[in-house]
Amino acid sequence: MTNKTSQKFFIKLIDGSTTYYLPISSSLRRAVVETVDNEEDTSTSSDYPSYQSKGKNQLSPQTNNFKDKRSATLFETAILDYIAQSEAGIREKAISQCENEIRILIRQDEFIDGEVSRSERYMKEGYEQGQLDFIADALMRVYSSNLGDAHMLEGILTMIASVPYEAISPKGQIMAMGLLSNKTLSVRDKAIQCFERWNSKKGLDYLKNISCSPKWLQNYVDKVVMYIERDGIE
């Protein structure tokens, strides 16, 4: 395909907020050029038949102005579409990597009260590095595909309990709430521990609307509610 676009390829969004320089080797440049060239081929053959039939070599100033605006819109649309697709691909790759790492960590970990597991350290590092958005999505995937694996579920609960309530909201609360009624007692216990460790008054509604068995577990829930009401973070 013949490149109809200038070698000096600068793209500025219509609102003037962003200017892109696209090198010749840029895949984004190739995508934009292809989009615009295809559009020009289509518009030349179908959008302006009256000019072609009259044998005019030059379009009117009004038509040229229209084409300039149309090209600018195409440039912007092509850029934004390309960026959105690229970002989606990068995000998916990051989440998949986190998912694989989490599965391996939890399977190799032991979760003993009073000891910090490798899974918890991984979670805290992700929080400090601003990666919790990816990790939370990865945890949701691990959670949904391991509902019958008590060890995996306990690992997930241990991880989400190791960061602040707001940092893992709402995905962390969704997982913890869903496991408050799990058939495995140790999983239910870990789910309650999440709310205890978060110590957030925003979690009280979850705890006040559950009924746990055996009786000692319900007593534990009631004590956690009492402590959060008294000393919890607003």
PDB file of C-alpha atoms in Angstrom:
ATOM      1  CA  MET A   1       0.000   0.000   0.000  1.00  0.00           C
ATOM      2  CA  THR A   2       1.336   3.441  -0.901  1.00  0.00           C
ATOM      3  CA  ASN A   3       1.926   5.659   2.096  1.00  0.00           C
ATOM      4  CA  LYS A   4      -0.134   8.798   1.499  1.00  0.00           C
ATOM      5  CA  THR A   5       0.786  10.342   4.830  1.00  0.00           C
ATOM      6  CA  SER A   6       3.671  12.746   5.398  1.00  0.00           C
ATOM      7  CA  GLN A   7       6.889  11.321   6.817  1.00  0.00           C
ATOM      8  CA  LYS A   8       6.656  13.925   9.583  1.00  0.00           C
ATOM      9  CA  PHE A   9       3.661  12.421  11.297  1.00  0.00           C
ATOM     10  CA  PHE A  10       2.332  14.407  14.238  1.00  0.00           C
ATOM     11  CA  ILE A  11      -1.156  13.732  15.558  1.00  0.00           C
ATOM     12  CA  LYS A  12      -2.952  16.174  17.829  1.00  0.00           C
ATOM     13  CA  LEU A  13      -6.260  15.290  19.443  1.00  0.00           C
ATOM     14  CA  ILE A  14      -9.140  17.535  18.478  1.00  0.00           C
ATOM     15  CA  ASP A  15      -9.374  19.143  21.905  1.00  0.00           C
ATOM     16  CA  GLY A  16      -5.693  20.066  21.681  1.00  0.00           C
ATOM     17  CA  SER A  17      -4.847  18.171  24.858  1.00  0.00           C
ATOM     18  CA  THR A  18      -2.343  15.688  23.469  1.00  0.00           C
ATOM     19  CA  THR A  19       0.132  15.595  20.593  1.00  0.00           C
ATOM     20  CA  TYR A  20       1.698  12.351  19.400  1.00  0.00           C
ATOM     21  CA  TYR A  21       4.797  11.966  17.257  1.00  0.00           C
ATOM     22  CA  LEU A  22       4.616   8.655  15.466  1.00  0.00           C
ATOM     23  CA  PRO A  23       7.920   7.307  14.071  1.00  0.00           C
ATOM     24  CA  ILE A  24       7.868   5.499  10.730  1.00  0.00           C
ATOM     25  CA  SER A  25       8.497   2.175  12.504  1.00  0.00           C
ATOM     26  CA  SER A  26       5.635   2.695  14.960  1.00  0.00           C
ATOM     27  CA  SER A  27       2.890   0.067  14.803  1.00  0.00           C
ATOM     28  CA  LEU A  28       0.466   2.761  15.955  1.00  0.00           C
ATOM     29  CA  ARG A  29       1.488   4.934  13.010  1.00  0.00           C
ATOM     30  CA  ARG A  30       0.910   2.031  10.618  1.00  0.00           C
ATOM     31  CA  ALA A  31      -2.523   1.409  12.129  1.00  0.00           C
ATOM     32  CA  VAL A  32      -3.516   5.065  11.823  1.00  0.00           C
ATOM     33  CA  VAL A  33      -2.147   5.403   8.278  1.00  0.00           C
ATOM     34  CA  GLU A  34      -3.982   2.268   7.186  1.00  0.00           C
ATOM     35  CA  THR A  35      -7.242   3.479   8.705  1.00  0.00           C
ATOM     36  CA  VAL A  36      -7.005   6.905   7.067  1.00  0.00           C
ATOM     37  CA  ASP A  37      -5.830   5.568   3.706  1.00  0.00           C
ATOM     38  CA  ASN A  38      -8.676   3.067   3.584  1.00  0.00           C
ATOM     39  CA  GLU A  39     -11.140   5.785   4.478  1.00  0.00           C
ATOM     40  CA  GLU A  40      -9.734   8.080   1.800  1.00  0.00           C
ATOM     41  CA  ASP A  41      -9.971   5.309  -0.805  1.00  0.00           C
ATOM     42  CA  THR A  42     -13.602   4.724   0.152  1.00  0.00           C
ATOM     43  CA  SER A  43     -14.570   8.370   0.327  1.00  0.00           C
ATOM     44  CA  THR A  44     -12.880   9.218  -2.991  1.00  0.00           C
ATOM     45  CA  SER A  45     -14.800   6.512  -4.789  1.00  0.00           C
ATOM     46  CA  SER A  46     -18.207   6.859  -3.137  1.00  0.00           C
ATOM     47  CA  ASP A  47     -18.590  10.047  -1.115  1.00  0.00           C
ATOM     48  CA  TYR A  48     -18.013  12.579  -3.870  1.00  0.00           C
ATOM     49  CA  PRO A  49     -19.382  11.082  -7.126  1.00  0.00           C
ATOM     50  CA  SER A  50     -20.586  14.420  -8.458  1.00  0.00           C
ATOM     51  CA  TYR A  51     -17.064  15.835  -8.520  1.00  0.00           C
ATOM     52  CA  GLN A  52     -15.678  12.806 -10.302  1.00  0.00           C
ATOM     53  CA  SER A  53     -18.416  12.817 -12.928  1.00  0.00           C
ATOM     54  CA  LYS A  54     -17.716  16.435 -13.754  1.00  0.00           C
ATOM     55  CA  GLY A  55     -14.053  15.614 -14.270  1.00  0.00           C
ATOM     56  CA  LYS A  56     -12.841  18.106 -11.668  1.00  0.00           C
ATOM     57  CA  ASN A  57      -9.334  17.543 -10.399  1.00  0.00           C
ATOM     58  CA  GLN A  58      -9.695  19.836  -7.411  1.00  0.00           C
ATOM     59  CA  LEU A  59     -12.314  19.680  -4.672  1.00  0.00           C
ATOM     60  CA  SER A  60     -13.938  22.861  -3.442  1.00  0.00           C
ATOM     61  CA  PRO A  61     -12.482  24.634  -0.363  1.00  0.00           C
ATOM     62  CA  GLN A  62     -15.556  23.602   1.616  1.00  0.00           C
ATOM     63  CA  THR A  63     -15.069  19.952   0.708  1.00  0.00           C
ATOM     64  CA  ASN A  64     -11.357  20.055   1.498  1.00  0.00           C
ATOM     65  CA  ASN A  65     -12.162  21.570   4.899  1.00  0.00           C
ATOM     66  CA  PHE A  66     -14.656  18.783   5.530  1.00  0.00           C
ATOM     67  CA  LYS A  67     -12.079  16.160   4.595  1.00  0.00           C
ATOM     68  CA  ASP A  68      -9.481  17.744   6.884  1.00  0.00           C
ATOM     69  CA  LYS A  69     -11.882  17.612   9.824  1.00  0.00           C
ATOM     70  CA  ARG A  70     -12.883  14.096   8.928  1.00  0.00           C
ATOM     71  CA  SER A  71      -9.244  12.990   8.765  1.00  0.00           C
ATOM     72  CA  ALA A  72      -8.546  14.597  12.138  1.00  0.00           C
ATOM     73  CA  THR A  73     -11.452  12.671  13.639  1.00  0.00           C
ATOM     74  CA  LEU A  74     -10.206   9.450  12.043  1.00  0.00           C
ATOM     75  CA  PHE A  75      -6.710  10.071  13.370  1.00  0.00           C
ATOM     76  CA  GLU A  76      -8.014  10.600  16.886  1.00  0.00           C
ATOM     77  CA  THR A  77     -10.359   7.613  16.768  1.00  0.00           C
ATOM     78  CA  ALA A  78      -7.655   5.309  15.418  1.00  0.00           C
ATOM     79  CA  ILE A  79      -5.188   6.427  18.081  1.00  0.00           C
ATOM     80  CA  LEU A  80      -7.618   6.052  20.970  1.00  0.00           C
ATOM     81  CA  ASP A  81      -8.804   2.640  19.719  1.00  0.00           C
ATOM     82  CA  TYR A  82      -5.232   1.437  19.353  1.00  0.00           C
ATOM     83  CA  ILE A  83      -4.247   2.715  22.802  1.00  0.00           C
ATOM     84  CA  ALA A  84      -7.325   1.115  24.388  1.00  0.00           C
ATOM     85  CA  GLN A  85      -6.550  -2.243  22.762  1.00  0.00           C
ATOM     86  CA  SER A  86      -2.910  -2.041  23.800  1.00  0.00           C
ATOM     87  CA  GLU A  87      -3.792  -1.180  27.391  1.00  0.00           C
ATOM     88  CA  ALA A  88      -6.315  -4.029  27.545  1.00  0.00           C
ATOM     89  CA  GLY A  89      -3.672  -6.447  26.303  1.00  0.00           C
ATOM     90  CA  ILE A  90      -1.111  -5.222  28.822  1.00  0.00           C
ATOM     91  CA  ARG A  91      -3.650  -5.459  31.647  1.00  0.00           C
ATOM     92  CA  GLU A  92      -4.664  -8.993  30.707  1.00  0.00           C
ATOM     93  CA  LYS A  93      -1.031 -10.077  30.588  1.00  0.00           C
ATOM     94  CA  ALA A  94      -0.337  -8.570  34.029  1.00  0.00           C
ATOM     95  CA  ILE A  95      -3.423 -10.194  35.591  1.00  0.00           C
ATOM     96  CA  SER A  96      -2.572 -13.600  34.110  1.00  0.00           C
ATOM     97  CA  GLN A  97       0.963 -13.356  35.443  1.00  0.00           C
ATOM     98  CA  CYS A  98      -0.317 -12.436  38.917  1.00  0.00           C
ATOM     99  CA  GLU A  99      -2.811 -15.297  38.784  1.00  0.00           C
ATOM    100  CA  ASN A 100      -0.078 -17.843  38.035  1.00  0.00           C
ATOM    101  CA  GLU A 101       2.186 -16.451  40.753  1.00  0.00           C
ATOM    102  CA  ILE A 102      -0.613 -16.502  43.341  1.00  0.00           C
ATOM    103  CA  ARG A 103      -1.548 -20.103  42.569  1.00  0.00           C
ATOM    104  CA  ILE A 104       2.057 -21.221  43.004  1.00  0.00           C
ATOM    105  CA  LEU A 105       2.594 -19.212  46.196  1.00  0.00           C
ATOM    106  CA  ILE A 106      -0.555 -20.431  47.936  1.00  0.00           C
ATOM    107  CA  ARG A 107       0.022 -24.068  47.017  1.00  0.00           C
ATOM    108  CA  GLN A 108       3.521 -23.929  48.476  1.00  0.00           C
ATOM    109  CA  ASP A 109       2.568 -21.902  51.573  1.00  0.00           C
ATOM    110  CA  GLU A 110       1.515 -22.856  55.067  1.00  0.00           C
ATOM    111  CA  PHE A 111      -0.782 -20.432  56.860  1.00  0.00           C
ATOM    112  CA  ILE A 112       0.018 -20.453  60.556  1.00  0.00           C
ATOM    113  CA  ASP A 113      -1.405 -17.841  62.926  1.00  0.00           C
ATOM    114  CA  GLY A 114       1.301 -15.416  64.028  1.00  0.00           C
ATOM    115  CA  GLU A 115       3.589 -16.134  61.059  1.00  0.00           C
ATOM    116  CA  VAL A 116       3.842 -14.060  57.889  1.00  0.00           C
ATOM    117  CA  SER A 117       3.550 -16.245  54.818  1.00  0.00           C
ATOM    118  CA  ARG A 118       5.151 -15.616  51.429  1.00  0.00           C
ATOM    119  CA  SER A 119       1.668 -15.003  50.048  1.00  0.00           C
ATOM    120  CA  GLU A 120       1.148 -12.166  52.537  1.00  0.00           C
ATOM    121  CA  ARG A 121       4.526 -10.644  51.673  1.00  0.00           C
ATOM    122  CA  TYR A 122       3.590 -10.802  47.991  1.00  0.00           C
ATOM    123  CA  MET A 123       0.323  -9.020  48.722  1.00  0.00           C
ATOM    124  CA  LYS A 124       1.954  -6.306  50.815  1.00  0.00           C
ATOM    125  CA  GLU A 125       4.596  -5.682  48.163  1.00  0.00           C
ATOM    126  CA  GLY A 126       1.869  -5.374  45.544  1.00  0.00           C
ATOM    127  CA  TYR A 127       0.068  -2.861  47.744  1.00  0.00           C
ATOM    128  CA  GLU A 128       3.215  -0.797  48.249  1.00  0.00           C
ATOM    129  CA  GLN A 129       3.963  -0.851  44.515  1.00  0.00           C
ATOM    130  CA  GLY A 130       0.416   0.117  43.487  1.00  0.00           C
ATOM    131  CA  GLN A 131      -0.319  -3.236  41.820  1.00  0.00           C
ATOM    132  CA  LEU A 132      -3.374  -4.263  43.869  1.00  0.00           C
ATOM    133  CA  ASP A 133      -5.761  -3.575  41.000  1.00  0.00           C
ATOM    134  CA  PHE A 134      -4.161  -6.385  38.977  1.00  0.00           C
ATOM    135  CA  ILE A 135      -3.719  -8.639  42.016  1.00  0.00           C
ATOM    136  CA  ALA A 136      -7.359  -8.234  43.104  1.00  0.00           C
ATOM    137  CA  ASP A 137      -8.590  -9.301  39.660  1.00  0.00           C
ATOM    138  CA  ALA A 138      -6.181 -12.237  39.704  1.00  0.00           C
ATOM    139  CA  LEU A 139      -7.409 -13.271  43.170  1.00  0.00           C
ATOM    140  CA  MET A 140     -11.011 -13.182  41.960  1.00  0.00           C
ATOM    141  CA  ARG A 141     -10.089 -15.606  39.179  1.00  0.00           C
ATOM    142  CA  VAL A 142      -8.282 -17.939  41.566  1.00  0.00           C
ATOM    143  CA  TYR A 143     -11.204 -17.707  43.997  1.00  0.00           C
ATOM    144  CA  SER A 144     -13.878 -18.503  41.409  1.00  0.00           C
ATOM    145  CA  SER A 145     -11.986 -21.534  40.082  1.00  0.00           C
ATOM    146  CA  ASN A 146     -11.101 -23.023  43.490  1.00  0.00           C
ATOM    147  CA  LEU A 147     -14.292 -22.892  45.526  1.00  0.00           C
ATOM    148  CA  GLY A 148     -13.789 -26.511  46.580  1.00  0.00           C
ATOM    149  CA  ASP A 149     -10.134 -26.137  47.569  1.00  0.00           C
ATOM    150  CA  ALA A 150     -10.002 -25.133  51.251  1.00  0.00           C
ATOM    151  CA  HIS A 151      -6.244 -24.502  51.282  1.00  0.00           C
ATOM    152  CA  MET A 152      -6.445 -22.195  48.264  1.00  0.00           C
ATOM    153  CA  LEU A 153      -9.389 -20.309  49.788  1.00  0.00           C
ATOM    154  CA  GLU A 154      -7.583 -19.892  53.116  1.00  0.00           C
ATOM    155  CA  GLY A 155      -4.606 -18.521  51.227  1.00  0.00           C
ATOM    156  CA  ILE A 156      -6.761 -15.991  49.378  1.00  0.00           C
ATOM    157  CA  LEU A 157      -8.372 -14.860  52.638  1.00  0.00           C
ATOM    158  CA  THR A 158      -4.984 -14.528  54.317  1.00  0.00           C
ATOM    159  CA  MET A 159      -3.767 -12.376  51.438  1.00  0.00           C
ATOM    160  CA  ILE A 160      -6.720 -10.006  51.293  1.00  0.00           C
ATOM    161  CA  ALA A 161      -6.678  -9.578  55.084  1.00  0.00           C
ATOM    162  CA  SER A 162      -3.075  -8.343  54.960  1.00  0.00           C
ATOM    163  CA  VAL A 163      -3.912  -5.021  53.273  1.00  0.00           C
ATOM    164  CA  PRO A 164      -6.286  -2.206  54.337  1.00  0.00           C
ATOM    165  CA  TYR A 165     -10.039  -2.535  53.827  1.00  0.00           C
ATOM    166  CA  GLU A 166     -10.241   0.274  51.273  1.00  0.00           C
ATOM    167  CA  ALA A 167      -7.253  -0.977  49.302  1.00  0.00           C
ATOM    168  CA  ILE A 168      -8.941  -4.276  48.442  1.00  0.00           C
ATOM    169  CA  SER A 169     -12.525  -2.969  48.202  1.00  0.00           C
ATOM    170  CA  PRO A 170     -14.874  -4.199  46.864  1.00  0.00           C
ATOM    171  CA  LYS A 171     -13.379  -7.437  45.521  1.00  0.00           C
ATOM    172  CA  GLY A 172     -11.838  -8.466  48.834  1.00  0.00           C
ATOM    173  CA  GLN A 173     -15.115  -8.010  50.705  1.00  0.00           C
ATOM    174  CA  ILE A 174     -17.015  -9.910  48.011  1.00  0.00           C
ATOM    175  CA  MET A 175     -14.703 -12.903  48.414  1.00  0.00           C
ATOM    176  CA  ALA A 176     -14.700 -12.783  52.220  1.00  0.00           C
ATOM    177  CA  MET A 177     -18.473 -12.439  52.400  1.00  0.00           C
ATOM    178  CA  GLY A 178     -18.951 -15.304  49.979  1.00  0.00           C
ATOM    179  CA  LEU A 179     -16.804 -17.574  52.145  1.00  0.00           C
ATOM    180  CA  LEU A 180     -18.526 -16.787  55.443  1.00  0.00           C
ATOM    181  CA  SER A 181     -20.922 -19.618  54.604  1.00  0.00           C
ATOM    182  CA  ASN A 182     -18.361 -22.045  53.158  1.00  0.00           C
ATOM    183  CA  LYS A 183     -18.813 -25.683  54.209  1.00  0.00           C
ATOM    184  CA  THR A 184     -15.268 -25.862  55.606  1.00  0.00           C
ATOM    185  CA  LEU A 185     -15.028 -24.510  59.145  1.00  0.00           C
ATOM    186  CA  SER A 186     -11.442 -23.256  58.788  1.00  0.00           C
ATOM    187  CA  VAL A 187     -12.428 -21.240  55.728  1.00  0.00           C
ATOM    188  CA  ARG A 188     -15.340 -19.608  57.571  1.00  0.00           C
ATOM    189  CA  ASP A 189     -13.004 -18.805  60.459  1.00  0.00           C
ATOM    190  CA  LYS A 190     -10.488 -17.156  58.073  1.00  0.00           C
ATOM    191  CA  ALA A 191     -13.277 -15.127  56.465  1.00  0.00           C
ATOM    192  CA  ILE A 192     -14.250 -13.673  59.852  1.00  0.00           C
ATOM    193  CA  GLN A 193     -10.593 -12.962  60.573  1.00  0.00           C
ATOM    194  CA  CYS A 194     -10.501 -10.799  57.455  1.00  0.00           C
ATOM    195  CA  PHE A 195     -13.063  -8.402  58.912  1.00  0.00           C
ATOM    196  CA  GLU A 196     -11.333  -8.496  62.275  1.00  0.00           C
ATOM    197  CA  ARG A 197      -7.969  -7.585  60.760  1.00  0.00           C
ATOM    198  CA  TRP A 198      -9.458  -4.903  58.520  1.00  0.00           C
ATOM    199  CA  ASN A 199     -11.059  -3.379  61.638  1.00  0.00           C
ATOM    200  CA  SER A 200     -13.263  -1.163  59.493  1.00  0.00           C
ATOM    201  CA  LYS A 201     -16.733  -0.039  60.503  1.00  0.00           C
ATOM    202  CA  LYS A 202     -17.684  -0.295  56.853  1.00  0.00           C
ATOM    203  CA  GLY A 203     -17.564  -4.062  57.270  1.00  0.00           C
ATOM    204  CA  LEU A 204     -20.071  -4.189  60.125  1.00  0.00           C
ATOM    205  CA  ASP A 205     -23.079  -4.630  57.871  1.00  0.00           C
ATOM    206  CA  TYR A 206     -21.567  -7.838  56.492  1.00  0.00           C
ATOM    207  CA  LEU A 207     -20.994  -9.328  59.937  1.00  0.00           C
ATOM    208  CA  LYS A 208     -24.296  -8.250  61.469  1.00  0.00           C
ATOM    209  CA  ASN A 209     -26.283 -10.025  58.772  1.00  0.00           C
ATOM    210  CA  ILE A 210     -24.803 -13.504  59.033  1.00  0.00           C
ATOM    211  CA  SER A 211     -25.585 -16.459  61.235  1.00  0.00           C
ATOM    212  CA  CYS A 212     -22.706 -18.855  61.831  1.00  0.00           C
ATOM    213  CA  SER A 213     -22.378 -22.334  63.189  1.00  0.00           C
ATOM    214  CA  PRO A 214     -21.133 -23.840  65.426  1.00  0.00           C
ATOM    215  CA  LYS A 215     -22.108 -21.597  68.313  1.00  0.00           C
ATOM    216  CA  TRP A 216     -18.530 -20.663  69.217  1.00  0.00           C
ATOM    217  CA  LEU A 217     -18.020 -19.265  65.718  1.00  0.00           C
ATOM    218  CA  GLN A 218     -21.102 -17.042  66.077  1.00  0.00           C
ATOM    219  CA  ASN A 219     -19.730 -15.897  69.434  1.00  0.00           C
ATOM    220  CA  TYR A 220     -16.500 -14.992  67.646  1.00  0.00           C
ATOM    221  CA  VAL A 221     -18.472 -12.959  65.086  1.00  0.00           C
ATOM    222  CA  ASP A 222     -20.334 -11.124  67.865  1.00  0.00           C
ATOM    223  CA  LYS A 223     -17.066 -10.247  69.611  1.00  0.00           C
ATOM    224  CA  VAL A 224     -15.534  -8.964  66.368  1.00  0.00           C
ATOM    225  CA  VAL A 225     -18.611  -6.790  65.818  1.00  0.00           C
ATOM    226  CA  MET A 226     -18.312  -5.421  69.353  1.00  0.00           C
ATOM    227  CA  TYR A 227     -14.600  -4.631  68.968  1.00  0.00           C
ATOM    228  CA  ILE A 228     -15.090  -2.923  65.590  1.00  0.00           C
ATOM    229  CA  GLU A 229     -18.001  -0.850  66.895  1.00  0.00           C
ATOM    230  CA  ARG A 230     -15.823   0.310  69.755  1.00  0.00           C
ATOM    231  CA  ASP A 231     -12.380   0.684  68.174  1.00  0.00           C
ATOM    232  CA  GLY A 232     -12.914   0.325  64.431  1.00  0.00           C
ATOM    233  CA  ILE A 233     -11.747   2.701  61.714  1.00  0.00           C
ATOM    234  CA  GLU A 234     -14.472   4.905  60.260  1.00  0.00           C
TER     235      GLU A 234
END
